[in-house]
Amino acid sequence: MLSYHFNVIPVLEGTWPIILQSVFTSLPYTQTCSCCVLQVTGGKFILKNCDLRFINYLKFKRITMLTFGITIVRHGETEWNKKGLLQGQAIDSSLSDIGMQQAEAAGKYLKDVKFTNVFVSDMARARQTCEAIVKHNSSCSGLEIVTDPSLKERSFGSAEGGLVVDMKNMATAAGQSWLDFTPPGGETIEQMKMRIKEFLEHLFQRMVADHCRPGQRETGMPEGALAGKPDDGTRDVPAHALVVSHGALIRVAMRYLVDELKCPLPQGLDMSHVIALCPNTGICRFIFTVTKGDAGVTLSAIRCVFINRCEHI
């Protein structure tokens, strides 16, 4: 790897990291798990640790990067949850008394965590949970709450309204794992992954539009051991989205982030945590870095902070 020098129009002085990885958009050149540095000084830029193919692609192009957090919360308990029944999309139930208490507890736990954006499923149980969290959080005052149907629960087809154990028995009879089993008329895991991918693409674009400013310096991916605090991983990021959704969707999202986007797990977590059902008002948190260039907004880096934290309930 060499350094390359070009005379260009004077631009902002500084040193800028460039991550050579694309997830959602195919670039002419992609080099996984490698990076180069763009150093700007005296009206010239120097690209270090890159090869010529990537230099040719990046030459004279402006790239913006943003690192931000996403905190994902499952809705509180409903009477259907309590009875072990599948709600899916057809049954738009409200929170039970215990579910309201859980939502209030989540709101108090997250009350000092700064959020800059809020996204929520269009189903009642998620909206009620989101309202309780936002109510306790002063940083959410005046924020737009974006209701997004792509965050709704999985459709379980003919199994909706029945017992969870009955769906597990259906999967066993079909010779499949119940985590991957699709009841007749239900939504497949691949369809759910597509929904999650589309939501993330929309969220990335929204975060960049809301929080990237000309001349803004990239903060970088925060590191450090967990302190067991509600704001773990987000104290040094410029933006942070709250996302309130549902158990089955969150479980598939965790698998998608780890299996397909290759998100590394922190020490102490393994795949058993990834595939476990998130408890009511359980909390997951990830840190993302995205890059905005001529190819659009693409994911550059991802880190898991924690999965299914529930010490508030």
PDB file of C-alpha atoms in Angstrom:
ATOM      1  CA  MET A   1       0.000   0.000   0.000  1.00  0.00           C
ATOM      2  CA  LEU A   2       1.294   3.482  -0.920  1.00  0.00           C
ATOM      3  CA  SER A   3       0.384   7.146  -0.464  1.00  0.00           C
ATOM      4  CA  TYR A   4      -0.906   9.195  -3.398  1.00  0.00           C
ATOM      5  CA  HIS A   5      -0.816  12.998  -3.770  1.00  0.00           C
ATOM      6  CA  PHE A   6      -3.149  15.137  -5.917  1.00  0.00           C
ATOM      7  CA  ASN A   7      -3.415  18.879  -6.481  1.00  0.00           C
ATOM      8  CA  VAL A   8      -7.050  19.867  -5.940  1.00  0.00           C
ATOM      9  CA  ILE A   9      -9.196  22.850  -5.136  1.00  0.00           C
ATOM     10  CA  PRO A  10      -8.437  23.925  -1.528  1.00  0.00           C
ATOM     11  CA  VAL A  11     -10.765  22.137   0.904  1.00  0.00           C
ATOM     12  CA  LEU A  12     -11.128  21.878   4.671  1.00  0.00           C
ATOM     13  CA  GLU A  13      -7.817  21.172   6.414  1.00  0.00           C
ATOM     14  CA  GLY A  14      -7.664  18.027   8.529  1.00  0.00           C
ATOM     15  CA  THR A  15      -7.298  14.263   8.555  1.00  0.00           C
ATOM     16  CA  TRP A  16     -10.324  12.139   7.680  1.00  0.00           C
ATOM     17  CA  PRO A  17     -10.776   8.357   7.999  1.00  0.00           C
ATOM     18  CA  ILE A  18     -12.296   6.503   5.046  1.00  0.00           C
ATOM     19  CA  ILE A  19     -13.746   3.038   5.603  1.00  0.00           C
ATOM     20  CA  LEU A  20     -13.639   0.883   2.477  1.00  0.00           C
ATOM     21  CA  GLN A  21     -16.787  -1.150   2.969  1.00  0.00           C
ATOM     22  CA  SER A  22     -20.260  -1.036   1.442  1.00  0.00           C
ATOM     23  CA  VAL A  23     -23.277  -3.062   2.563  1.00  0.00           C
ATOM     24  CA  PHE A  24     -26.328  -1.659   0.818  1.00  0.00           C
ATOM     25  CA  THR A  25     -24.783  -0.286  -2.383  1.00  0.00           C
ATOM     26  CA  SER A  26     -22.293  -1.996  -4.679  1.00  0.00           C
ATOM     27  CA  LEU A  27     -19.319   0.269  -5.320  1.00  0.00           C
ATOM     28  CA  PRO A  28     -16.838  -0.150  -8.186  1.00  0.00           C
ATOM     29  CA  TYR A  29     -14.344  -1.156  -5.511  1.00  0.00           C
ATOM     30  CA  THR A  30     -14.976  -2.659  -2.080  1.00  0.00           C
ATOM     31  CA  GLN A  31     -12.282  -3.758   0.359  1.00  0.00           C
ATOM     32  CA  THR A  32     -13.737  -5.292   3.531  1.00  0.00           C
ATOM     33  CA  CYS A  33     -12.123  -4.586   6.928  1.00  0.00           C
ATOM     34  CA  SER A  34      -9.555  -2.155   5.554  1.00  0.00           C
ATOM     35  CA  CYS A  35      -9.253   1.593   5.779  1.00  0.00           C
ATOM     36  CA  CYS A  36      -7.276   4.494   4.438  1.00  0.00           C
ATOM     37  CA  VAL A  37      -6.723   8.033   5.661  1.00  0.00           C
ATOM     38  CA  LEU A  38      -7.448  11.229   3.753  1.00  0.00           C
ATOM     39  CA  GLN A  39      -5.092  13.992   4.904  1.00  0.00           C
ATOM     40  CA  VAL A  40      -5.831  17.511   3.650  1.00  0.00           C
ATOM     41  CA  THR A  41      -3.142  20.198   3.907  1.00  0.00           C
ATOM     42  CA  GLY A  42      -2.087  23.188   1.840  1.00  0.00           C
ATOM     43  CA  GLY A  43      -4.695  22.678  -0.862  1.00  0.00           C
ATOM     44  CA  LYS A  44      -3.598  19.083  -1.429  1.00  0.00           C
ATOM     45  CA  PHE A  45      -4.935  15.768  -0.220  1.00  0.00           C
ATOM     46  CA  ILE A  46      -3.000  12.602   0.510  1.00  0.00           C
ATOM     47  CA  LEU A  47      -4.656   9.179   0.550  1.00  0.00           C
ATOM     48  CA  LYS A  48      -2.614   6.768   2.647  1.00  0.00           C
ATOM     49  CA  ASN A  49      -2.842   2.962   2.799  1.00  0.00           C
ATOM     50  CA  CYS A  50      -5.086   2.678  -0.284  1.00  0.00           C
ATOM     51  CA  ASP A  51      -4.406   1.025  -3.605  1.00  0.00           C
ATOM     52  CA  LEU A  52      -4.809   2.721  -6.956  1.00  0.00           C
ATOM     53  CA  ARG A  53      -8.202   1.237  -7.859  1.00  0.00           C
ATOM     54  CA  PHE A  54      -9.850   2.834  -4.847  1.00  0.00           C
ATOM     55  CA  ILE A  55      -7.904   6.066  -5.360  1.00  0.00           C
ATOM     56  CA  ASN A  56      -9.327   6.300  -8.879  1.00  0.00           C
ATOM     57  CA  TYR A  57     -12.830   5.895  -7.516  1.00  0.00           C
ATOM     58  CA  LEU A  58     -12.495   8.424  -4.687  1.00  0.00           C
ATOM     59  CA  LYS A  59     -10.498  11.069  -6.558  1.00  0.00           C
ATOM     60  CA  PHE A  60     -12.129  14.513  -6.301  1.00  0.00           C
ATOM     61  CA  LYS A  61     -15.212  13.110  -4.518  1.00  0.00           C
ATOM     62  CA  ARG A  62     -16.552  14.532  -1.240  1.00  0.00           C
ATOM     63  CA  ILE A  63     -17.320  11.946   1.467  1.00  0.00           C
ATOM     64  CA  THR A  64     -19.195  12.641   4.709  1.00  0.00           C
ATOM     65  CA  MET A  65     -19.271  10.276   7.681  1.00  0.00           C
ATOM     66  CA  LEU A  66     -21.591  10.088  10.689  1.00  0.00           C
ATOM     67  CA  THR A  67     -21.463   7.879  13.784  1.00  0.00           C
ATOM     68  CA  PHE A  68     -24.669   7.474  15.795  1.00  0.00           C
ATOM     69  CA  GLY A  69     -26.415   5.149  18.228  1.00  0.00           C
ATOM     70  CA  ILE A  70     -29.619   3.145  17.868  1.00  0.00           C
ATOM     71  CA  THR A  71     -31.445   1.969  20.994  1.00  0.00           C
ATOM     72  CA  ILE A  72     -34.134  -0.641  20.264  1.00  0.00           C
ATOM     73  CA  VAL A  73     -36.878  -1.280  22.835  1.00  0.00           C
ATOM     74  CA  ARG A  74     -39.552  -3.975  22.750  1.00  0.00           C
ATOM     75  CA  HIS A  75     -43.073  -2.933  23.770  1.00  0.00           C
ATOM     76  CA  GLY A  76     -44.464  -3.671  27.250  1.00  0.00           C
ATOM     77  CA  GLU A  77     -46.567  -6.692  28.142  1.00  0.00           C
ATOM     78  CA  THR A  78     -50.090  -7.170  26.776  1.00  0.00           C
ATOM     79  CA  GLU A  79     -52.785  -9.533  28.041  1.00  0.00           C
ATOM     80  CA  TRP A  80     -52.072 -11.679  24.976  1.00  0.00           C
ATOM     81  CA  ASN A  81     -48.387 -11.918  25.966  1.00  0.00           C
ATOM     82  CA  LYS A  82     -49.456 -12.906  29.459  1.00  0.00           C
ATOM     83  CA  LYS A  83     -51.580 -15.767  28.100  1.00  0.00           C
ATOM     84  CA  GLY A  84     -48.887 -17.002  25.691  1.00  0.00           C
ATOM     85  CA  LEU A  85     -50.907 -16.055  22.591  1.00  0.00           C
ATOM     86  CA  LEU A  86     -49.564 -14.864  19.235  1.00  0.00           C
ATOM     87  CA  GLN A  87     -50.722 -11.354  18.319  1.00  0.00           C
ATOM     88  CA  GLY A  88     -48.800 -10.746  15.104  1.00  0.00           C
ATOM     89  CA  GLN A  89     -50.237  -7.996  12.922  1.00  0.00           C
ATOM     90  CA  ALA A  90     -53.940  -8.849  12.987  1.00  0.00           C
ATOM     91  CA  ILE A  91     -54.406  -8.343  16.742  1.00  0.00           C
ATOM     92  CA  ASP A  92     -53.622  -4.728  17.690  1.00  0.00           C
ATOM     93  CA  SER A  93     -53.783  -5.099  21.462  1.00  0.00           C
ATOM     94  CA  SER A  94     -52.985  -2.478  24.101  1.00  0.00           C
ATOM     95  CA  LEU A  95     -50.625  -2.767  27.053  1.00  0.00           C
ATOM     96  CA  SER A  96     -51.775  -4.556  30.187  1.00  0.00           C
ATOM     97  CA  ASP A  97     -51.447  -2.889  33.593  1.00  0.00           C
ATOM     98  CA  ILE A  98     -48.112  -4.654  34.019  1.00  0.00           C
ATOM     99  CA  GLY A  99     -47.128  -3.564  30.515  1.00  0.00           C
ATOM    100  CA  MET A 100     -47.812   0.078  31.400  1.00  0.00           C
ATOM    101  CA  GLN A 101     -45.656  -0.307  34.517  1.00  0.00           C
ATOM    102  CA  GLN A 102     -42.875  -1.797  32.394  1.00  0.00           C
ATOM    103  CA  ALA A 103     -43.100   1.074  29.897  1.00  0.00           C
ATOM    104  CA  GLU A 104     -42.942   3.620  32.719  1.00  0.00           C
ATOM    105  CA  ALA A 105     -39.924   1.804  34.181  1.00  0.00           C
ATOM    106  CA  ALA A 106     -38.173   1.855  30.800  1.00  0.00           C
ATOM    107  CA  GLY A 107     -38.917   5.565  30.488  1.00  0.00           C
ATOM    108  CA  LYS A 108     -37.417   6.298  33.903  1.00  0.00           C
ATOM    109  CA  TYR A 109     -34.378   4.133  33.142  1.00  0.00           C
ATOM    110  CA  LEU A 110     -33.731   6.017  29.875  1.00  0.00           C
ATOM    111  CA  LYS A 111     -34.755   9.472  31.135  1.00  0.00           C
ATOM    112  CA  ASP A 112     -31.230  10.951  31.036  1.00  0.00           C
ATOM    113  CA  VAL A 113     -30.189   9.314  27.757  1.00  0.00           C
ATOM    114  CA  LYS A 114     -30.087  11.877  24.958  1.00  0.00           C
ATOM    115  CA  PHE A 115     -32.120  10.980  21.874  1.00  0.00           C
ATOM    116  CA  THR A 116     -32.175  13.014  18.668  1.00  0.00           C
ATOM    117  CA  ASN A 117     -34.660  10.896  16.696  1.00  0.00           C
ATOM    118  CA  VAL A 118     -37.587   8.593  17.539  1.00  0.00           C
ATOM    119  CA  PHE A 119     -39.065   5.806  15.383  1.00  0.00           C
ATOM    120  CA  VAL A 120     -41.938   3.539  16.412  1.00  0.00           C
ATOM    121  CA  SER A 121     -44.133   0.758  15.017  1.00  0.00           C
ATOM    122  CA  ASP A 122     -47.665   1.783  14.064  1.00  0.00           C
ATOM    123  CA  MET A 123     -49.179  -0.823  16.432  1.00  0.00           C
ATOM    124  CA  ALA A 124     -50.852   0.316  19.674  1.00  0.00           C
ATOM    125  CA  ARG A 125     -48.670  -1.630  22.106  1.00  0.00           C
ATOM    126  CA  ALA A 126     -45.490  -0.137  20.646  1.00  0.00           C
ATOM    127  CA  ARG A 127     -46.907   3.396  20.450  1.00  0.00           C
ATOM    128  CA  GLN A 128     -48.010   3.278  24.108  1.00  0.00           C
ATOM    129  CA  THR A 129     -44.546   2.122  25.153  1.00  0.00           C
ATOM    130  CA  CYS A 130     -42.883   4.835  23.083  1.00  0.00           C
ATOM    131  CA  GLU A 131     -45.120   7.528  24.580  1.00  0.00           C
ATOM    132  CA  ALA A 132     -44.150   6.458  28.115  1.00  0.00           C
ATOM    133  CA  ILE A 133     -40.429   6.589  27.293  1.00  0.00           C
ATOM    134  CA  VAL A 134     -40.632   9.958  25.534  1.00  0.00           C
ATOM    135  CA  LYS A 135     -42.693  11.444  28.378  1.00  0.00           C
ATOM    136  CA  HIS A 136     -39.866  10.914  30.863  1.00  0.00           C
ATOM    137  CA  ASN A 137     -37.075  12.125  28.565  1.00  0.00           C
ATOM    138  CA  SER A 138     -36.471  15.875  28.286  1.00  0.00           C
ATOM    139  CA  SER A 139     -34.314  15.463  25.158  1.00  0.00           C
ATOM    140  CA  CYS A 140     -37.387  14.103  23.336  1.00  0.00           C
ATOM    141  CA  SER A 141     -39.417  17.263  23.935  1.00  0.00           C
ATOM    142  CA  GLY A 142     -40.426  18.621  20.545  1.00  0.00           C
ATOM    143  CA  LEU A 143     -38.926  15.723  18.584  1.00  0.00           C
ATOM    144  CA  GLU A 144     -40.909  14.263  15.700  1.00  0.00           C
ATOM    145  CA  ILE A 145     -42.064  10.729  16.503  1.00  0.00           C
ATOM    146  CA  VAL A 146     -41.867   8.880  13.191  1.00  0.00           C
ATOM    147  CA  THR A 147     -44.465   6.097  12.967  1.00  0.00           C
ATOM    148  CA  ASP A 148     -43.113   3.460  10.597  1.00  0.00           C
ATOM    149  CA  PRO A 149     -45.197   0.414   9.517  1.00  0.00           C
ATOM    150  CA  SER A 150     -41.994  -1.460   8.641  1.00  0.00           C
ATOM    151  CA  LEU A 151     -41.376  -1.788  12.412  1.00  0.00           C
ATOM    152  CA  LYS A 152     -44.608  -3.702  13.061  1.00  0.00           C
ATOM    153  CA  GLU A 153     -44.641  -7.264  14.374  1.00  0.00           C
ATOM    154  CA  ARG A 154     -44.205 -10.300  12.157  1.00  0.00           C
ATOM    155  CA  SER A 155     -47.334 -11.664  10.532  1.00  0.00           C
ATOM    156  CA  PHE A 156     -47.894 -15.197  11.841  1.00  0.00           C
ATOM    157  CA  GLY A 157     -50.668 -15.971   9.341  1.00  0.00           C
ATOM    158  CA  SER A 158     -53.022 -18.752  10.445  1.00  0.00           C
ATOM    159  CA  ALA A 159     -51.217 -19.032  13.806  1.00  0.00           C
ATOM    160  CA  GLU A 160     -52.279 -15.548  14.955  1.00  0.00           C
ATOM    161  CA  GLY A 161     -54.607 -15.694  17.933  1.00  0.00           C
ATOM    162  CA  GLY A 162     -53.365 -19.165  18.867  1.00  0.00           C
ATOM    163  CA  LEU A 163     -50.906 -20.313  21.496  1.00  0.00           C
ATOM    164  CA  VAL A 164     -47.175 -19.889  20.924  1.00  0.00           C
ATOM    165  CA  VAL A 165     -46.751 -23.552  21.882  1.00  0.00           C
ATOM    166  CA  ASP A 166     -49.125 -24.548  19.067  1.00  0.00           C
ATOM    167  CA  MET A 167     -46.888 -22.807  16.526  1.00  0.00           C
ATOM    168  CA  LYS A 168     -43.874 -24.611  17.978  1.00  0.00           C
ATOM    169  CA  ASN A 169     -45.732 -27.907  17.541  1.00  0.00           C
ATOM    170  CA  MET A 170     -46.540 -26.974  13.929  1.00  0.00           C
ATOM    171  CA  ALA A 171     -42.832 -26.363  13.308  1.00  0.00           C
ATOM    172  CA  THR A 172     -41.886 -29.700  14.881  1.00  0.00           C
ATOM    173  CA  ALA A 173     -44.441 -31.511  12.731  1.00  0.00           C
ATOM    174  CA  ALA A 174     -42.937 -29.830   9.659  1.00  0.00           C
ATOM    175  CA  GLY A 175     -39.432 -30.869  10.719  1.00  0.00           C
ATOM    176  CA  GLN A 176     -38.250 -27.278  11.128  1.00  0.00           C
ATOM    177  CA  SER A 177     -36.866 -25.063  13.858  1.00  0.00           C
ATOM    178  CA  TRP A 178     -39.709 -22.929  15.185  1.00  0.00           C
ATOM    179  CA  LEU A 179     -37.485 -19.830  14.877  1.00  0.00           C
ATOM    180  CA  ASP A 180     -37.365 -20.327  11.086  1.00  0.00           C
ATOM    181  CA  PHE A 181     -40.835 -21.838  10.612  1.00  0.00           C
ATOM    182  CA  THR A 182     -43.451 -19.884   8.649  1.00  0.00           C
ATOM    183  CA  PRO A 183     -47.119 -20.711   9.425  1.00  0.00           C
ATOM    184  CA  PRO A 184     -49.514 -20.827   6.450  1.00  0.00           C
ATOM    185  CA  GLY A 185     -50.131 -17.279   5.235  1.00  0.00           C
ATOM    186  CA  GLY A 186     -47.407 -15.884   7.489  1.00  0.00           C
ATOM    187  CA  GLU A 187     -44.422 -13.667   6.791  1.00  0.00           C
ATOM    188  CA  THR A 188     -41.179 -15.503   6.021  1.00  0.00           C
ATOM    189  CA  ILE A 189     -37.892 -14.712   7.747  1.00  0.00           C
ATOM    190  CA  GLU A 190     -36.495 -13.452   4.424  1.00  0.00           C
ATOM    191  CA  GLN A 191     -39.443 -11.077   4.034  1.00  0.00           C
ATOM    192  CA  MET A 192     -38.790  -9.769   7.544  1.00  0.00           C
ATOM    193  CA  LYS A 193     -35.105  -9.253   6.767  1.00  0.00           C
ATOM    194  CA  MET A 194     -36.083  -7.222   3.712  1.00  0.00           C
ATOM    195  CA  ARG A 195     -38.342  -5.085   5.901  1.00  0.00           C
ATOM    196  CA  ILE A 196     -35.507  -4.542   8.371  1.00  0.00           C
ATOM    197  CA  LYS A 197     -33.056  -3.680   5.592  1.00  0.00           C
ATOM    198  CA  GLU A 198     -35.467  -1.125   4.119  1.00  0.00           C
ATOM    199  CA  PHE A 199     -36.034   0.439   7.536  1.00  0.00           C
ATOM    200  CA  LEU A 200     -32.291   0.733   8.164  1.00  0.00           C
ATOM    201  CA  GLU A 201     -31.734   2.338   4.768  1.00  0.00           C
ATOM    202  CA  HIS A 202     -34.463   4.883   5.535  1.00  0.00           C
ATOM    203  CA  LEU A 203     -33.086   5.486   9.038  1.00  0.00           C
ATOM    204  CA  PHE A 204     -29.516   5.974   7.761  1.00  0.00           C
ATOM    205  CA  GLN A 205     -30.687   8.520   5.202  1.00  0.00           C
ATOM    206  CA  ARG A 206     -32.738  10.363   7.818  1.00  0.00           C
ATOM    207  CA  MET A 207     -29.872  10.477  10.330  1.00  0.00           C
ATOM    208  CA  VAL A 208     -27.468  11.846   7.717  1.00  0.00           C
ATOM    209  CA  ALA A 209     -30.010  14.445   6.553  1.00  0.00           C
ATOM    210  CA  ASP A 210     -30.685  15.554  10.139  1.00  0.00           C
ATOM    211  CA  HIS A 211     -27.174  15.496  11.588  1.00  0.00           C
ATOM    212  CA  CYS A 212     -24.460  15.835   8.918  1.00  0.00           C
ATOM    213  CA  ARG A 213     -23.288  19.442   8.512  1.00  0.00           C
ATOM    214  CA  PRO A 214     -20.670  20.971   6.161  1.00  0.00           C
ATOM    215  CA  GLY A 215     -17.264  20.889   7.826  1.00  0.00           C
ATOM    216  CA  GLN A 216     -18.436  18.547  10.589  1.00  0.00           C
ATOM    217  CA  ARG A 217     -15.641  16.399  12.003  1.00  0.00           C
ATOM    218  CA  GLU A 218     -16.211  12.674  12.397  1.00  0.00           C
ATOM    219  CA  THR A 219     -16.233  11.494  16.011  1.00  0.00           C
ATOM    220  CA  GLY A 220     -15.224   7.915  15.223  1.00  0.00           C
ATOM    221  CA  MET A 221     -16.555   4.643  16.591  1.00  0.00           C
ATOM    222  CA  PRO A 222     -16.604   4.923  20.420  1.00  0.00           C
ATOM    223  CA  GLU A 223     -14.883   2.176  22.350  1.00  0.00           C
ATOM    224  CA  GLY A 224     -14.540   1.228  26.000  1.00  0.00           C
ATOM    225  CA  ALA A 225     -15.938  -1.263  28.473  1.00  0.00           C
ATOM    226  CA  LEU A 226     -19.546  -1.039  29.610  1.00  0.00           C
ATOM    227  CA  ALA A 227     -20.132   0.904  32.797  1.00  0.00           C
ATOM    228  CA  GLY A 228     -23.587  -0.596  33.373  1.00  0.00           C
ATOM    229  CA  LYS A 229     -25.207   2.792  32.811  1.00  0.00           C
ATOM    230  CA  PRO A 230     -28.284   3.677  30.723  1.00  0.00           C
ATOM    231  CA  ASP A 231     -26.173   5.732  28.278  1.00  0.00           C
ATOM    232  CA  ASP A 232     -23.482   3.086  27.686  1.00  0.00           C
ATOM    233  CA  GLY A 233     -21.909   3.558  24.255  1.00  0.00           C
ATOM    234  CA  THR A 234     -23.683   6.818  23.394  1.00  0.00           C
ATOM    235  CA  ARG A 235     -21.966   9.497  25.472  1.00  0.00           C
ATOM    236  CA  ASP A 236     -19.637  10.555  22.640  1.00  0.00           C
ATOM    237  CA  VAL A 237     -21.882  10.181  19.593  1.00  0.00           C
ATOM    238  CA  PRO A 238     -23.534  13.233  17.982  1.00  0.00           C
ATOM    239  CA  ALA A 239     -26.860  11.521  17.243  1.00  0.00           C
ATOM    240  CA  HIS A 240     -28.954   8.745  18.791  1.00  0.00           C
ATOM    241  CA  ALA A 241     -32.209   7.158  17.607  1.00  0.00           C
ATOM    242  CA  LEU A 242     -34.828   5.481  19.806  1.00  0.00           C
ATOM    243  CA  VAL A 243     -36.633   2.634  18.003  1.00  0.00           C
ATOM    244  CA  VAL A 244     -39.656   0.899  19.600  1.00  0.00           C
ATOM    245  CA  SER A 245     -40.798  -2.356  18.004  1.00  0.00           C
ATOM    246  CA  HIS A 246     -41.800  -5.998  18.657  1.00  0.00           C
ATOM    247  CA  GLY A 247     -40.283  -9.251  19.898  1.00  0.00           C
ATOM    248  CA  ALA A 248     -40.176 -11.345  16.717  1.00  0.00           C
ATOM    249  CA  LEU A 249     -38.980  -8.443  14.581  1.00  0.00           C
ATOM    250  CA  ILE A 250     -36.247  -7.533  17.091  1.00  0.00           C
ATOM    251  CA  ARG A 251     -35.025 -11.140  17.204  1.00  0.00           C
ATOM    252  CA  VAL A 252     -34.752 -11.298  13.404  1.00  0.00           C
ATOM    253  CA  ALA A 253     -33.095  -7.856  13.383  1.00  0.00           C
ATOM    254  CA  MET A 254     -30.447  -9.084  15.847  1.00  0.00           C
ATOM    255  CA  ARG A 255     -29.716 -12.085  13.626  1.00  0.00           C
ATOM    256  CA  TYR A 256     -29.590  -9.858  10.545  1.00  0.00           C
ATOM    257  CA  LEU A 257     -27.123  -7.424  12.133  1.00  0.00           C
ATOM    258  CA  VAL A 258     -24.832 -10.188  13.400  1.00  0.00           C
ATOM    259  CA  ASP A 259     -25.108 -12.785  10.608  1.00  0.00           C
ATOM    260  CA  GLU A 260     -25.417 -10.619   7.515  1.00  0.00           C
ATOM    261  CA  LEU A 261     -23.914  -7.256   8.486  1.00  0.00           C
ATOM    262  CA  LYS A 262     -21.147  -9.066  10.424  1.00  0.00           C
ATOM    263  CA  CYS A 263     -21.581  -7.058  13.620  1.00  0.00           C
ATOM    264  CA  PRO A 264     -19.108  -8.313  16.252  1.00  0.00           C
ATOM    265  CA  LEU A 265     -20.500  -9.211  19.662  1.00  0.00           C
ATOM    266  CA  PRO A 266     -19.011  -7.770  22.854  1.00  0.00           C
ATOM    267  CA  GLN A 267     -17.310 -10.022  25.375  1.00  0.00           C
ATOM    268  CA  GLY A 268     -19.802 -12.186  27.249  1.00  0.00           C
ATOM    269  CA  LEU A 269     -22.377 -12.369  24.444  1.00  0.00           C
ATOM    270  CA  ASP A 270     -22.822 -15.192  21.941  1.00  0.00           C
ATOM    271  CA  MET A 271     -25.446 -16.400  19.462  1.00  0.00           C
ATOM    272  CA  SER A 272     -27.658 -17.717  22.267  1.00  0.00           C
ATOM    273  CA  HIS A 273     -28.201 -14.088  23.298  1.00  0.00           C
ATOM    274  CA  VAL A 274     -28.805 -13.030  19.690  1.00  0.00           C
ATOM    275  CA  ILE A 275     -31.605 -15.562  19.092  1.00  0.00           C
ATOM    276  CA  ALA A 276     -33.192 -15.208  22.544  1.00  0.00           C
ATOM    277  CA  LEU A 277     -36.584 -13.498  22.665  1.00  0.00           C
ATOM    278  CA  CYS A 278     -36.232  -9.920  23.853  1.00  0.00           C
ATOM    279  CA  PRO A 279     -38.280  -9.534  27.084  1.00  0.00           C
ATOM    280  CA  ASN A 280     -41.050  -6.939  27.271  1.00  0.00           C
ATOM    281  CA  THR A 281     -39.331  -3.502  27.331  1.00  0.00           C
ATOM    282  CA  GLY A 282     -35.951  -5.203  26.915  1.00  0.00           C
ATOM    283  CA  ILE A 283     -33.339  -2.874  25.406  1.00  0.00           C
ATOM    284  CA  CYS A 284     -30.713  -3.456  22.691  1.00  0.00           C
ATOM    285  CA  ARG A 285     -28.125  -0.909  21.545  1.00  0.00           C
ATOM    286  CA  PHE A 286     -25.838  -0.626  18.521  1.00  0.00           C
ATOM    287  CA  ILE A 287     -23.458   2.043  17.211  1.00  0.00           C
ATOM    288  CA  PHE A 288     -23.290   2.663  13.450  1.00  0.00           C
ATOM    289  CA  THR A 289     -20.978   4.660  11.207  1.00  0.00           C
ATOM    290  CA  VAL A 290     -22.370   5.546   7.784  1.00  0.00           C
ATOM    291  CA  THR A 291     -20.710   7.222   4.820  1.00  0.00           C
ATOM    292  CA  LYS A 292     -22.395   9.614   2.410  1.00  0.00           C
ATOM    293  CA  GLY A 293     -20.850   9.835  -1.037  1.00  0.00           C
ATOM    294  CA  ASP A 294     -21.827   9.868  -4.693  1.00  0.00           C
ATOM    295  CA  ALA A 295     -23.163   6.314  -4.306  1.00  0.00           C
ATOM    296  CA  GLY A 296     -25.546   7.429  -1.537  1.00  0.00           C
ATOM    297  CA  VAL A 297     -25.515   6.544   2.155  1.00  0.00           C
ATOM    298  CA  THR A 298     -23.760   3.266   2.995  1.00  0.00           C
ATOM    299  CA  LEU A 299     -22.848   1.448   6.189  1.00  0.00           C
ATOM    300  CA  SER A 300     -19.149   1.588   7.086  1.00  0.00           C
ATOM    301  CA  ALA A 301     -18.970   0.137  10.602  1.00  0.00           C
ATOM    302  CA  ILE A 302     -21.230  -1.359  13.260  1.00  0.00           C
ATOM    303  CA  ARG A 303     -20.730  -2.288  16.917  1.00  0.00           C
ATOM    304  CA  CYS A 304     -23.034  -4.028  19.395  1.00  0.00           C
ATOM    305  CA  VAL A 305     -23.109  -2.381  22.836  1.00  0.00           C
ATOM    306  CA  PHE A 306     -25.578  -4.745  24.531  1.00  0.00           C
ATOM    307  CA  ILE A 307     -28.559  -7.007  23.788  1.00  0.00           C
ATOM    308  CA  ASN A 308     -31.790  -7.526  25.761  1.00  0.00           C
ATOM    309  CA  ARG A 309     -30.865  -5.423  28.801  1.00  0.00           C
ATOM    310  CA  CYS A 310     -33.760  -5.568  31.272  1.00  0.00           C
ATOM    311  CA  GLU A 311     -32.424  -4.484  34.675  1.00  0.00           C
ATOM    312  CA  HIS A 312     -35.143  -1.813  34.900  1.00  0.00           C
ATOM    313  CA  ILE A 313     -37.955  -4.393  35.232  1.00  0.00           C
TER     314      ILE A 313
END
